[in-house]
Every structure is written in C-alpha cells, then in structure tokens.
Coordinates of C-alpha atoms and ligand atoms in Angstrom, one line a residue:
M1 CA 131.9 116.8 66.9
R2 CA 128.5 118.5 66.5
V3 CA 127.1 120.2 69.6
V4 CA 123.6 121.7 69.7
V5 CA 122.7 124.0 72.5
I6 CA 119.0 124.5 72.9
G7 CA 118.0 127.8 74.4
G8 CA 119.6 131.2 73.7
G9 CA 119.6 132.5 77.3
A10 CA 122.3 132.8 80.0
A11 CA 123.0 129.1 80.5
G12 CA 122.9 128.3 76.8
F13 CA 125.3 131.1 75.7
F14 CA 127.7 130.4 78.6
S15 CA 127.8 126.7 77.8
A16 CA 128.3 127.3 74.1
I17 CA 131.1 129.8 74.4
N18 CA 133.1 127.8 76.9
I19 CA 132.7 124.6 74.9
A20 CA 133.8 126.4 71.7
E21 CA 136.9 127.8 73.6
K22 CA 137.9 124.4 74.8
H23 CA 137.2 122.7 71.5
P24 CA 137.8 125.2 68.7
D25 CA 137.3 122.5 65.9
W26 CA 133.9 121.4 67.1
K27 CA 130.7 122.7 65.3
I28 CA 128.5 124.5 67.9
T29 CA 125.0 125.7 67.2
I30 CA 122.7 127.6 69.5
L31 CA 118.9 127.2 68.8
E32 CA 116.6 129.9 70.2
K33 CA 112.8 129.7 70.1
S34 CA 112.1 133.4 70.1
S35 CA 113.5 136.1 67.9
K36 CA 115.5 137.6 70.8
L37 CA 118.7 136.4 72.4
L38 CA 119.6 136.7 76.1
S39 CA 116.3 138.5 76.7
K40 CA 116.3 137.8 80.4
V41 CA 119.9 139.1 80.8
K42 CA 118.7 142.3 79.1
V43 CA 116.0 143.0 81.7
S44 CA 117.9 141.5 84.6
G45 CA 118.7 143.6 87.7
G46 CA 116.5 146.4 86.5
G47 CA 118.5 146.6 83.2
R48 CA 121.8 146.6 85.1
C49 CA 122.3 142.8 85.3
N50 CA 123.2 141.6 88.7
V51 CA 125.6 139.2 87.1
T52 CA 127.0 137.5 90.2
N53 CA 127.7 138.0 93.9
G54 CA 130.7 138.9 96.1
R55 CA 130.5 135.8 98.2
S56 CA 132.7 133.2 96.8
A57 CA 133.3 130.2 99.1
P58 CA 130.9 127.4 98.3
A59 CA 129.8 127.1 101.9
E60 CA 128.8 130.8 101.8
L61 CA 126.9 130.4 98.6
I62 CA 124.8 127.3 99.1
P63 CA 122.5 128.8 101.8
F64 CA 121.2 131.2 99.1
Y65 CA 119.8 128.2 97.1
P66 CA 116.5 126.8 98.5
R67 CA 116.5 124.4 95.6
G68 CA 120.0 122.9 95.1
N69 CA 121.5 123.9 98.4
K70 CA 124.1 121.4 99.6
K71 CA 124.2 119.5 96.3
L72 CA 125.7 122.7 94.8
Y73 CA 128.8 122.6 97.0
S74 CA 130.9 120.7 94.6
V75 CA 129.5 122.7 91.7
F76 CA 130.7 126.0 93.2
K77 CA 134.0 124.3 94.0
Q78 CA 134.5 123.9 90.3
F79 CA 133.3 127.3 89.2
S80 CA 132.4 130.0 91.7
T81 CA 131.4 133.7 91.6
S82 CA 135.1 134.8 91.6
D83 CA 135.8 132.6 88.6
M84 CA 132.9 134.4 86.8
V85 CA 134.4 137.8 87.7
D86 CA 137.8 136.6 86.3
W87 CA 136.1 135.2 83.2
L88 CA 134.4 138.5 82.4
S89 CA 137.6 140.5 83.2
Q90 CA 139.6 138.3 80.8
R91 CA 137.1 139.2 78.1
G92 CA 137.2 142.9 78.8
V93 CA 134.2 143.3 81.1
S94 CA 135.0 144.8 84.5
T95 CA 132.5 144.5 87.4
H96 CA 131.8 146.3 90.6
M97 CA 130.4 145.2 93.9
E98 CA 127.7 147.0 95.9
E99 CA 127.5 147.2 99.7
D100 CA 125.2 144.2 99.9
L101 CA 127.7 142.2 97.8
R102 CA 125.7 142.1 94.6
M103 CA 127.9 142.5 91.5
F104 CA 127.1 144.3 88.3
P105 CA 129.1 145.2 85.1
S106 CA 130.9 148.5 85.8
T107 CA 128.8 150.1 83.1
D108 CA 125.7 149.2 85.1
N109 CA 124.2 148.1 81.8
S110 CA 123.1 144.6 81.0
Q111 CA 123.9 145.2 77.3
T112 CA 127.6 145.0 78.3
I113 CA 127.2 141.3 79.2
I114 CA 125.1 140.6 76.1
D115 CA 127.7 142.3 73.8
C116 CA 130.5 140.3 75.5
F117 CA 128.7 137.0 74.8
L118 CA 127.7 137.9 71.2
D119 CA 131.3 139.0 70.5
Q120 CA 132.7 135.7 71.8
C121 CA 130.2 133.8 69.7
K122 CA 131.3 135.7 66.6
K123 CA 135.0 135.1 67.4
L124 CA 134.4 131.4 68.0
N125 CA 132.2 130.8 64.9
I126 CA 129.2 129.7 66.9
T127 CA 126.2 129.4 64.7
I128 CA 123.0 131.0 66.2
K129 CA 119.5 130.3 64.9
T130 CA 116.6 132.2 66.2
N131 CA 112.9 131.4 65.8
W132 CA 113.9 127.7 66.1
S133 CA 111.8 125.9 68.6
L134 CA 112.6 122.4 69.8
D135 CA 109.5 120.1 69.3
Q136 CA 111.0 116.7 69.7
I137 CA 114.3 115.1 70.7
T138 CA 115.2 111.5 70.4
Q139 CA 118.3 109.4 70.9
N140 CA 119.4 107.3 68.0
G141 CA 122.4 105.2 69.0
A142 CA 125.3 107.7 69.8
E143 CA 123.4 110.5 68.1
W144 CA 120.6 112.8 69.0
L145 CA 117.8 113.8 66.5
I146 CA 116.5 117.3 67.2
K147 CA 113.4 118.4 65.5
S148 CA 111.4 121.7 65.2
T149 CA 108.3 121.9 63.0
A150 CA 110.4 123.1 60.1
E151 CA 113.8 121.4 60.4
S152 CA 115.7 118.4 61.8
L153 CA 119.3 118.4 63.1
I154 CA 121.6 115.7 64.2
A155 CA 124.0 116.2 67.1
D156 CA 126.6 114.2 68.9
K157 CA 126.1 116.2 72.1
V158 CA 123.2 118.3 73.2
V159 CA 122.9 120.9 75.9
I160 CA 119.4 121.7 77.1
A161 CA 119.3 125.3 78.5
T162 CA 115.6 126.2 77.9
G163 CA 115.0 127.9 81.2
S164 CA 111.6 127.7 82.8
S165 CA 109.5 126.6 79.8
P166 CA 106.5 124.4 80.7
A167 CA 106.2 123.3 77.0
T168 CA 109.8 122.3 76.9
W169 CA 109.6 120.4 80.2
K170 CA 106.7 118.4 78.6
I171 CA 109.0 117.5 75.6
L172 CA 111.7 116.4 78.1
Q173 CA 109.2 114.3 80.1
K174 CA 108.5 112.5 76.8
V175 CA 112.2 111.7 76.7
G176 CA 111.9 110.2 80.1
F177 CA 113.0 113.0 82.5
K178 CA 111.3 113.5 85.8
V179 CA 110.2 117.0 86.5
T180 CA 109.3 118.7 89.8
N181 CA 106.1 120.7 89.3
P182 CA 107.1 124.3 88.6
V183 CA 105.8 127.1 90.9
P184 CA 106.8 130.7 91.1
S185 CA 109.5 132.0 93.5
L186 CA 110.6 135.5 94.5
F187 CA 107.3 137.3 94.8
T188 CA 105.8 140.0 97.1
F189 CA 102.9 139.6 99.5
N190 CA 99.4 141.2 98.8
I191 CA 98.0 142.7 102.0
K192 CA 95.1 145.1 102.4
D193 CA 95.2 146.5 105.9
E194 CA 94.5 149.8 107.5
R195 CA 97.7 149.7 109.5
I196 CA 99.8 150.0 106.3
N197 CA 97.3 151.5 103.9
G198 CA 98.7 154.7 102.2
L199 CA 102.2 154.1 103.5
M200 CA 103.8 152.9 100.2
G201 CA 107.5 153.5 100.0
L202 CA 108.2 153.3 103.8
A203 CA 111.0 151.0 104.7
F204 CA 112.0 149.1 107.8
P205 CA 115.8 148.4 107.8
N206 CA 115.5 145.2 109.8
A207 CA 112.1 143.6 110.2
S208 CA 111.5 140.0 111.2
V209 CA 108.6 138.2 109.5
K210 CA 107.2 134.8 110.5
I211 CA 104.6 132.8 108.6
T212 CA 102.2 131.4 111.1
N213 CA 101.8 127.6 111.3
T214 CA 105.0 127.1 109.4
K215 CA 108.7 127.1 110.3
L216 CA 109.3 129.9 107.8
E217 CA 110.8 133.0 109.4
E218 CA 113.2 135.6 107.8
S219 CA 114.5 139.0 108.7
G220 CA 116.0 141.9 106.8
P221 CA 114.9 145.1 105.1
M222 CA 111.1 145.3 104.4
L223 CA 109.2 147.8 102.3
I224 CA 105.5 148.8 102.2
T225 CA 104.3 148.8 98.6
H226 CA 101.0 149.9 96.9
W227 CA 99.7 146.3 97.3
G228 CA 101.3 145.0 100.5
L229 CA 104.8 144.2 101.5
S230 CA 108.1 143.6 99.6
G231 CA 111.9 143.9 100.3
P232 CA 114.5 141.2 101.1
A233 CA 112.8 139.8 104.2
I234 CA 109.6 139.1 102.1
L235 CA 111.4 137.8 99.0
K236 CA 113.5 135.4 101.1
L237 CA 110.2 134.0 102.6
S238 CA 108.7 133.7 99.2
S239 CA 111.7 131.8 98.0
W240 CA 112.0 129.4 100.9
G241 CA 108.2 129.0 101.1
A242 CA 107.7 128.8 97.3
R243 CA 106.2 125.3 97.3
E244 CA 104.4 125.5 100.7
L245 CA 102.8 128.8 99.9
H246 CA 101.7 127.6 96.5
Q247 CA 99.9 124.7 98.2
I248 CA 97.9 127.0 100.4
N249 CA 97.0 129.3 97.4
Y250 CA 99.0 132.2 98.8
K251 CA 96.5 132.7 101.6
F252 CA 98.2 132.8 105.0
S253 CA 99.0 135.0 108.1
I254 CA 102.3 136.6 109.1
L255 CA 103.6 137.9 112.3
I256 CA 105.8 141.0 111.9
N257 CA 108.3 142.4 114.3
F258 CA 109.0 145.8 112.8
L259 CA 112.0 146.1 115.1
G260 CA 113.8 143.0 114.1
D261 CA 114.8 141.0 117.1
L262 CA 113.7 143.4 119.9
S263 CA 111.5 141.5 122.4
P264 CA 108.2 142.8 123.6
N265 CA 109.7 143.3 127.1
K266 CA 112.5 145.4 125.7
V267 CA 110.1 147.6 123.8
R268 CA 107.8 147.9 126.9
E269 CA 110.9 149.0 128.9
D270 CA 111.9 151.5 126.3
L271 CA 108.4 153.0 126.2
L272 CA 108.6 153.4 129.9
V273 CA 111.9 155.2 129.5
Q274 CA 110.2 157.7 127.1
K275 CA 107.4 158.1 129.7
N276 CA 109.9 158.9 132.4
N277 CA 112.4 161.0 130.5
H278 CA 110.0 162.8 128.1
P279 CA 106.6 162.9 129.9
K280 CA 105.5 166.1 128.0
R281 CA 106.4 164.9 124.4
K282 CA 103.4 164.3 122.2
I283 CA 103.6 160.6 121.5
T284 CA 102.6 160.6 117.8
N285 CA 105.3 163.3 117.1
Y286 CA 108.2 161.2 118.5
P287 CA 108.6 157.7 116.9
I288 CA 110.6 155.3 118.9
Y289 CA 113.7 153.6 117.4
D290 CA 113.6 155.9 114.4
L291 CA 110.5 154.2 113.0
P292 CA 109.1 156.0 109.9
K293 CA 107.0 158.9 111.4
R294 CA 103.9 158.2 109.2
F295 CA 103.9 154.6 110.2
W296 CA 104.3 155.4 113.9
T297 CA 101.4 157.9 113.8
Q298 CA 99.2 155.4 111.9
I299 CA 100.0 152.6 114.3
C300 CA 99.5 154.8 117.4
V301 CA 96.0 155.8 116.1
Y302 CA 95.2 152.1 115.3
C303 CA 96.2 151.3 118.9
G304 CA 93.8 153.9 120.2
V305 CA 96.5 156.3 121.3
D306 CA 95.0 159.8 121.4
E307 CA 96.9 162.0 118.9
E308 CA 97.2 164.8 121.5
I309 CA 98.4 162.9 124.6
P310 CA 102.0 163.0 125.7
F311 CA 104.2 160.0 126.8
G312 CA 103.5 160.8 130.4
E313 CA 99.9 160.0 130.0
L314 CA 100.1 156.9 127.9
P315 CA 97.6 154.4 129.4
K316 CA 98.9 150.9 130.1
K317 CA 96.3 149.3 127.8
Q318 CA 97.4 151.3 124.8
A319 CA 101.1 150.9 125.7
N320 CA 100.6 147.1 125.6
K321 CA 98.7 147.3 122.3
L322 CA 101.6 149.3 120.8
V323 CA 104.1 146.8 122.0
E324 CA 102.1 144.0 120.5
E325 CA 101.6 145.8 117.1
L326 CA 105.3 146.6 116.8
T327 CA 106.7 143.2 117.7
Q328 CA 104.0 140.8 116.8
G329 CA 101.6 142.5 114.4
L330 CA 99.4 139.9 112.8
Y331 CA 98.6 140.5 109.1
S332 CA 96.6 138.4 106.5
V333 CA 98.2 137.8 103.2
N334 CA 95.9 137.2 100.3
G335 CA 97.8 136.5 97.1
K336 CA 101.1 137.5 95.6
S337 CA 102.5 140.0 93.1
T338 CA 105.4 139.7 90.8
F339 CA 108.7 141.3 92.0
K340 CA 109.6 143.0 88.7
E341 CA 113.3 143.2 89.4
E342 CA 113.8 139.4 89.4
F343 CA 111.7 136.3 89.5
V344 CA 112.4 132.6 88.9
T345 CA 110.6 129.3 88.9
S346 CA 111.0 126.7 91.6
G347 CA 110.9 123.3 90.0
G348 CA 112.2 121.7 86.8
I349 CA 114.2 118.6 85.9
K350 CA 114.9 116.8 89.2
L351 CA 118.5 117.0 90.3
S352 CA 118.6 113.2 90.8
E353 CA 118.4 113.0 87.0
V354 CA 121.8 114.8 86.5
D355 CA 125.3 114.1 87.6
L356 CA 126.3 117.5 89.0
N357 CA 130.0 116.7 88.5
T358 CA 129.5 116.9 84.8
F359 CA 125.9 118.2 84.3
E360 CA 125.3 115.2 82.1
A361 CA 121.9 113.4 82.3
R362 CA 122.5 110.2 84.3
R363 CA 120.4 108.1 82.0
F364 CA 121.1 109.7 78.7
T365 CA 124.7 109.8 77.4
G366 CA 125.6 113.0 75.5
L367 CA 122.8 115.1 76.9
Y368 CA 123.6 117.9 79.3
L369 CA 121.3 120.3 81.2
A370 CA 122.1 123.8 82.7
G371 CA 120.3 126.8 84.1
E372 CA 116.7 127.2 85.2
V373 CA 115.5 124.1 83.3
L374 CA 116.9 122.3 86.3
D375 CA 115.3 122.3 89.8
I376 CA 117.7 124.9 91.0
D377 CA 116.8 128.4 92.1
A378 CA 118.0 131.0 94.5
L379 CA 117.3 134.2 96.4
T380 CA 117.9 137.5 94.7
G381 CA 121.5 138.7 94.6
G382 CA 123.1 137.3 91.4
F383 CA 122.8 133.7 92.6
N384 CA 120.4 132.6 89.9
F385 CA 122.8 133.7 87.1
Q386 CA 125.7 132.1 89.0
A387 CA 123.9 128.7 88.8
C388 CA 123.8 129.2 85.0
W389 CA 127.5 130.2 84.8
S390 CA 128.7 127.3 87.0
G391 CA 126.6 124.7 85.2
G392 CA 127.6 126.0 81.8
W393 CA 131.3 126.0 82.7
I394 CA 131.2 122.5 84.1
I395 CA 129.5 121.2 80.9
S396 CA 132.3 122.8 78.8
Q397 CA 134.9 121.0 80.9
S398 CA 133.2 117.6 81.0
I399 CA 131.6 117.3 77.6
Ligands
LIG1 C1 112.9 140.3 85.3 C2 114.0 139.4 85.7 C3 115.1 139.9 86.3 C4 116.1 139.0 86.7 N1 117.3 139.6 87.2 C5 118.3 138.7 87.7 C6 119.5 139.2 88.1 O1 119.7 140.5 88.1 N2 120.4 138.3 88.6 C7 120.2 137.0 88.6 O2 121.1 136.2 89.1 N3 119.1 136.5 88.1 C8 118.1 137.3 87.6 N4 117.0 136.8 87.1 C9 116.9 135.3 87.0 C10 117.7 134.9 85.7 O3 117.3 135.8 84.6 C11 117.4 133.4 85.3 O4 117.7 132.6 86.4 C12 118.2 133.1 84.1 O5 118.0 133.9 83.0 C13 118.0 131.6 83.7 O6 118.8 131.4 82.6 P1 118.5 130.2 81.6 O7 119.5 130.3 80.5 O8 118.4 129.0 82.3 O9 117.0 130.5 81.0 P2 116.5 131.7 80.1 O10 117.4 132.9 80.3 O11 115.1 131.8 80.4 O12 116.8 131.2 78.7 C14 116.1 130.1 78.1 C15 116.0 130.3 76.7 O13 115.5 129.1 76.1 C16 114.5 129.4 75.1 N5 113.7 128.3 74.9 C17 112.7 127.8 75.7 N6 112.2 126.7 75.2 C18 112.8 126.5 74.0 C19 112.6 125.5 72.9 N7 111.7 124.6 73.0 N8 113.4 125.6 71.8 C20 114.3 126.6 71.7 N9 114.5 127.5 72.7 C21 113.7 127.5 73.8 C22 113.8 130.6 75.7 O14 113.1 131.4 74.7 C23 114.9 131.4 76.3 O15 115.5 132.3 75.5 C24 115.9 137.6 86.6 C25 114.8 137.1 86.1 C26 113.8 138.0 85.6 C27 112.5 137.4 85.1

C-alpha cells in the first residue's frame, strides 16, 4: 500500500509515524513544500512547545475549541491528551505540566519533539521529501495522482495535512471540497488610550472584558502591552469572536471590569470603607484591591481625583467616576496585533466534509485530512496541537 502524506508539520508527521507503526510493510512518504520540517513545532510555545494540556476528559476539552467544539467529543474519546503524554513517554520523551495545566516536554525545548518525530521516521523507513509542493490532486479509480510542478506520484491513500495554506485550500476546492473562509484567530487588541498609555507590562490577574453589542464576554488574566491589551482574557475573546470581529474589521468597543466580577456597588462600598477607616491616606498612594500602583494613580488622575487629597476628602462625583472606570471602563479597539506565542487560522475544510470517526473525506474514498487544514481551532494551551495528534492517530487506526 502506498500512502502519501502531504505536509511536513505536526499533523503530517503524527499521521505518518502512526500509520507506519501499524502497517510496517506499507510505503509511507511525507511531502513538504518548504525546505524545513516541523517549523511551527520549532517555534511553538516560545520555543518550548506547549505540546498538549493536562485536561483529559473529552467534556473538559471541547469548550476550548470554538471551531470543532461538540463534534470533537468522539475524537478525544479515541485519542486524548493523556494518550499523547503516554505516546511521547513510550518513545522516551517525558513531559511536565504547569500550574495552568499547559504541558511541555521536560526539556522545555521544542527540538525534543522534533527529534522524537524524526527518529521515529528514520526507524520506520518513512521517506521524506522537502521542497515538494502539491499543485494538483486527482482521483483515478482507486488511486490518487499527486502532482507538483516537477514530479507526479501515485498513492493508494492520501493524508492532507497542509495546515492553514490558502493556496492549498484552493487546490482542494478544485477537488470539490467546501472551505470556510479563513480568518485569523488568537490575536491581541490595539488600543490607544490615555488611561493605559505608558503602562505596558502591568497585569490584572482577573479582568472581565465584554465586547459591546455582542454576546462575547470573557474573564481571566489581562496584560497592558505597548499597543493595547493582551493576556488570556483578550486571547479567548479573539478566538471566540474570530469571525465576528473580522466582519467588523476589528473596530469595536469593549467594557472592562479590572476587578473581575466585583459589582459597581461593592466597589463603591469598599471605597467608603477606605474613606471611613483611612480618611488621612493619600488616595493615589493606596491602590484598592492591590491594583497595580501606576495604573491606580493614572486612573485616579483621569477621574479628576486630586493627587494630593486623602480618602476622607474624596468627592462623590470622583468616587462614582472611579467606580465606573474600574468596573465598566469603555475602550475603543482599532485593529489587532499578532500574538507571537501562538496564532492559528479559523476556517478551512468544512467539518461536514469529513467523517470524524475516521478523518476520511466523506465524498472521496482513500483521502484523509488532519490538523489545521480542517475548520478546527482552539484557544491557547496546547489544544491546537492536540487536535493534530488526535486526528493523526485516528487516521492511523482507520486507514
Ligand atoms: C508561533 C506559533 C506558536 C504556536 N504554539 C503552539 C503551542 O505551543 N501549542 C499549540 O497547541 N499550538 C501552537 N500553535 C499552533 C500550532 O502550531 C498549529 O495548530 C499546528 O502547527 C498545525 O499543524 P498542521 O500540521 O496542521 O499545520 P502546519 O504545522 O502548518 O504544517 C503544515 C505543513 O504543510 C506544508 N504545506 C502547505 N501546503 C503544502 C503543499 N501544497 N504541498 C506540500 N506541503 C504543503 C507547510 O509548509 C507546512 O510545513 C502555534 C502556532 C504558531 C504560529
């Protein structure tokens, strides 16, 4: 049996290795367009490779996949994060879990994963061709004809694992696949505003952010950057809102509660407590709720609080303005920036085109798809790679 895997990334390698292990007598070839193999694995997780996540039950995993979601329940039932951890361990790669449940190789070096995959390929006699770009693919009876500009190959089974490549989606559309228009996901928000200007690096452990006129609302750590806002709360919004925010050209307003779920009334009460208990304390010197001091001073000044006055003399008008700014600060977002640690594409081959029990194309026998080429994407945390591992594993078992 001749199997050709197109794409030398995470999903391509994982499919090829597992197919070769299950069928040692088959001839497996990986074709990669560029001169580099596993290049995204190399840069992933800031060079450490956030390879998977500590959550393992399918019900716990699917909420992290805005595209895929419930459809992935049965996928993770077949091959979940813990299976990946075992898989790596059986091949000599140990992993460790961080407090937020992200998992990395114990070396904290993505090269460990790359070396593991390349070693397996060598052991299993998998042929790898680089600088080999798929230009055309056609079905000819039970066989597939795969063409680049320079060479043609014939395969009995084909795995497409070309990631988010617009040119390759066009080639697949010619075969007859339906594609959801790709748009970026996992990005940060561009905001120019005097309230956060010059405060880059300041973090809020549990902010709550709502995009006005939408149902999009997320909470979690938030970070002020040079160009606006980042951190898990913002990245989650960018992922869930990937399509909606693209439609409005990334121009929208957000309401920020810097104090998570504290209500305006509670904050007003707590300001009053400060007023009664510490009437002589200079307001700008004593942030409430451990807010970063530079932010507190800047927001106090913005609200018209005199830098010299103590809590005992805080006028009602300024107190109300402070409460509003802390719990319902309205900010205008104008554009997005790349989150360099991880970004993905929302969109790709529609999931209705694939049987997720096998990852075989419903309308094309012998053709399988895995990884980001499909309309599956997730929040940060090792979930995007896990979709590649699960898809690749299922292909190896069903092919
Ligand atoms: C900077 C960065 C950091 C990331 N960090 C993490 C992380 O820590 N954890 C996590 O879970 N996810 C992370 N991700 C997301 C993750 O890298 C992707 O979801 C994953 O790599 C997708 O794997 P894939 O095999 O589907 O596609 P890719 O890894 O993109 O591989 C596809 C391959 O196919 C090749 N190809 C495309 N078209 C053709 C063609 N026509 N012919 C032949 N070859 C072709 C491409 O050159 C490429 O090598 C990160 C992404 C980025 C950009």
